Amino acid sequence: MNAATPSDTASSLDDVPLYEARRKIYPIAVRGTFRRIKWTLLVVTLGIYYLLPFVRWDRGPGAPSQAVLVDFPNSRFYFFFIEIWPQEIYYLTGLLILAALVLFLMNAVAGRVWCGYLCPQTVWTDLFQAIERLVEGDPRQRREKLKTASPTRRAFEAASKHVLWLMVAWWTGGAWVLYFADAPTLVMQLLKGEAPAVAYVWIGILTFTTYVLAGHMREQVCTYMCPWPRIQAALTDEYALNVTYRYDRGEPRGSLKKTQALKLQGLPGGDCVDCRQCVSACPTGVDIRDGLQLSCVQCGLCIDACDTVMNKIGRPTGLIAYDTEMNVQRRQRGEAPIYRILRPRTVLYTALIVLIGGLMAVVLATRDSEGLAVIHDRNPLFVQLSDGSIRNGYTLRLVNKQLVPRRFAIAVEGVPEARLEVVGEAASASSDPVVSVGPDQTHEIRVLVSTAARLPANASLGLVFHLTDVAGGETVSVADHFKGP
């Protein structure tokens, strides 16, 4: 019996329905390298997600002490020692670009690594399935219970499973909202029923979606709802490693006794004993021996299941492994396999990640702790005063990113004989006007720039505003225009 090759699979795509009703899949528990990797990543990622809101970080008096906080009321994002302001949204853009490039690099190296080990849907589904096995047992035990256990016991176990699922889903939604407010304070408000209504709404939404997606839809999400399996197919190449059934070694498959009999007769016999443990271990019910499929999340559990069987029957492990279709065909032709992790695609992705990540780090490390934005009055563009001088009006927004109050001197250059006046501040003929800005705040002021110098017709002079910290001397400059008749 021969395994289906990719060409065989492609030829039958027309017969595959766009959607089919969900059939319940109860994968068996397996042990092995990839299962340990998945457990480790599950504990680490969920531990970070659930506990990170409670980590404290001292930013000084008057500043929030939560290490990671999305502070919508004050328009700030805090990540340990980093504080991002609304006008620095380009950092978020950079992070999204980096995330996409890392995803592309993962796919170029080893296929759907993200899907198999780090995707939230995979992680929470793993957790829900572990709870299911803990309460109801593995598939074999469940089948036995259908024959021997009383309906009351089965109903109790089912109810217990769903209660535990809902508890996990509830804490998942609750942990998410803790990133948007001081976590200990919000927890107490939630327990007392005093939290904002929006917190309860989002906890309810996320509880429902986690319970439904991880508990009831599972593989349907990966097969029909997620766009990544379809996108990654266009980004891969023949050198990308994928969980692969090595049919060059496994075929023709058959029972252990049948294969041994064939070999005694001098006939070919494969190492696959057709035990279907790889199918039973798959969380999406895929038979990896049929080749790469859209539903396969490349989690590696079929590798562990197959290696366990190979160890029991005394045959080499690796019948299912991370490999390429090209290498399977090369071994069939008696050629050595080729593995190329470093190739133009992976080098390019890595270089872009390093370049963009390094650029973001440099910009973040060298960014100013003050800011200035200038808006010229639109109507009127200028005013001619009774003494013949020309005046332009501007709105300036001063930014103080430090956690202490600061005083800034404002100066202007580029316009001959310019006089600068801050509306609401006492004018000084001997020095530039000085404006105070509170800690970690912005301050909007109205500024008038006048000149008695003769200007050319339809003048549009370039001018530059300078904002200088009186104490530290740091300066930021913004260019604009001075309009005339």
GROMACS .gro file of N, CA and C in nm, residues 24-30 129 132-147 218 277 279-282:
model
   90
   24LYS      N    1  -1.619   1.507   1.610
   24LYS     CA    2  -1.547   1.518   1.736
   24LYS      C    3  -1.417   1.438   1.731
   25ILE      N    4  -1.309   1.502   1.772
   25ILE     CA    5  -1.177   1.439   1.772
   25ILE      C    6  -1.126   1.437   1.915
   26TYR      N    7  -1.088   1.318   1.962
   26TYR     CA    8  -1.035   1.303   2.097
   26TYR      C    9  -0.895   1.243   2.085
   27PRO      N   10  -0.792   1.325   2.070
   27PRO     CA   11  -0.657   1.272   2.053
   27PRO      C   12  -0.607   1.205   2.180
   28ILE      N   13  -0.528   1.103   2.162
   28ILE     CA   14  -0.471   1.032   2.276
   28ILE      C   15  -0.353   1.112   2.331
   29ALA      N   16  -0.319   1.088   2.456
   29ALA     CA   17  -0.203   1.151   2.517
   29ALA      C   18  -0.077   1.077   2.473
   30VAL      N   19   0.025   1.152   2.438
   30VAL     CA   20   0.152   1.092   2.396
   30VAL      C   21   0.265   1.152   2.479
  129GLN      N   22  -0.783   2.029   2.631
  129GLN     CA   23  -0.777   1.884   2.612
  129GLN      C   24  -0.714   1.815   2.732
  132GLU      N   25  -0.980   1.787   2.981
  132GLU     CA   26  -1.074   1.684   2.938
  132GLU      C   27  -1.022   1.545   2.973
  133ARG      N   28  -0.894   1.519   2.948
  133ARG     CA   29  -0.837   1.389   2.982
  133ARG      C   30  -0.831   1.369   3.133
  134LEU      N   31  -0.801   1.476   3.207
  134LEU     CA   32  -0.793   1.465   3.352
  134LEU      C   33  -0.928   1.427   3.413
  135VAL      N   34  -1.036   1.482   3.360
  135VAL     CA   35  -1.169   1.457   3.417
  135VAL      C   36  -1.231   1.330   3.361
  136GLU      N   37  -1.225   1.312   3.229
  136GLU     CA   38  -1.298   1.202   3.165
  136GLU      C   39  -1.209   1.085   3.123
  137GLY      N   40  -1.076   1.105   3.129
  137GLY     CA   41  -0.987   0.999   3.087
  137GLY      C   42  -0.952   1.010   2.939
  138ASP      N   43  -0.863   0.920   2.893
  138ASP     CA   44  -0.826   0.921   2.752
  138ASP      C   45  -0.937   0.856   2.669
  139PRO      N   46  -0.930   0.861   2.537
  139PRO     CA   47  -1.038   0.806   2.454
  139PRO      C   48  -1.075   0.661   2.485
  140ARG      N   49  -0.973   0.582   2.516
  140ARG     CA   50  -1.001   0.441   2.548
  140ARG      C   51  -1.086   0.430   2.675
  141GLN      N   52  -1.052   0.508   2.777
  141GLN     CA   53  -1.129   0.506   2.901
  141GLN      C   54  -1.271   0.558   2.880
  142ARG      N   55  -1.285   0.656   2.792
  142ARG     CA   56  -1.420   0.709   2.765
  142ARG      C   57  -1.507   0.604   2.698
  143ARG      N   58  -1.447   0.528   2.607
  143ARG     CA   59  -1.526   0.424   2.542
  143ARG      C   60  -1.569   0.318   2.643
  144GLU      N   61  -1.481   0.286   2.737
  144GLU     CA   62  -1.517   0.190   2.840
  144GLU      C   63  -1.629   0.244   2.930
  145LYS      N   64  -1.622   0.372   2.961
  145LYS     CA   65  -1.723   0.431   3.048
  145LYS      C   66  -1.861   0.430   2.982
  146LEU      N   67  -1.863   0.442   2.849
  146LEU     CA   68  -1.992   0.436   2.781
  146LEU      C   69  -2.062   0.302   2.804
  147LYS      N   70  -1.981   0.196   2.829
  147LYS     CA   71  -2.038   0.064   2.851
  147LYS      C   72  -2.062   0.035   2.998
  218ARG      N   73  -1.213   2.409   1.817
  218ARG     CA   74  -1.080   2.351   1.808
  218ARG      C   75  -1.022   2.349   1.667
  277GLN      N   76  -0.139   0.514   1.524
  277GLN     CA   77  -0.114   0.595   1.643
  277GLN      C   78  -0.088   0.740   1.607
  279VAL      N   79  -0.237   0.904   1.373
  279VAL     CA   80  -0.369   0.965   1.353
  279VAL      C   81  -0.438   0.987   1.487
  280SER      N   82  -0.427   0.889   1.577
  280SER     CA   83  -0.492   0.899   1.707
  280SER      C   84  -0.433   1.012   1.791
  281ALA      N   85  -0.306   1.047   1.770
  281ALA     CA   86  -0.242   1.153   1.848
  281ALA      C   87  -0.266   1.291   1.791
  282CYS      N   88  -0.309   1.299   1.666
  282CYS     CA   89  -0.323   1.428   1.599
  282CYS      C   90  -0.440   1.508   1.654
   0.00000   0.00000   0.00000
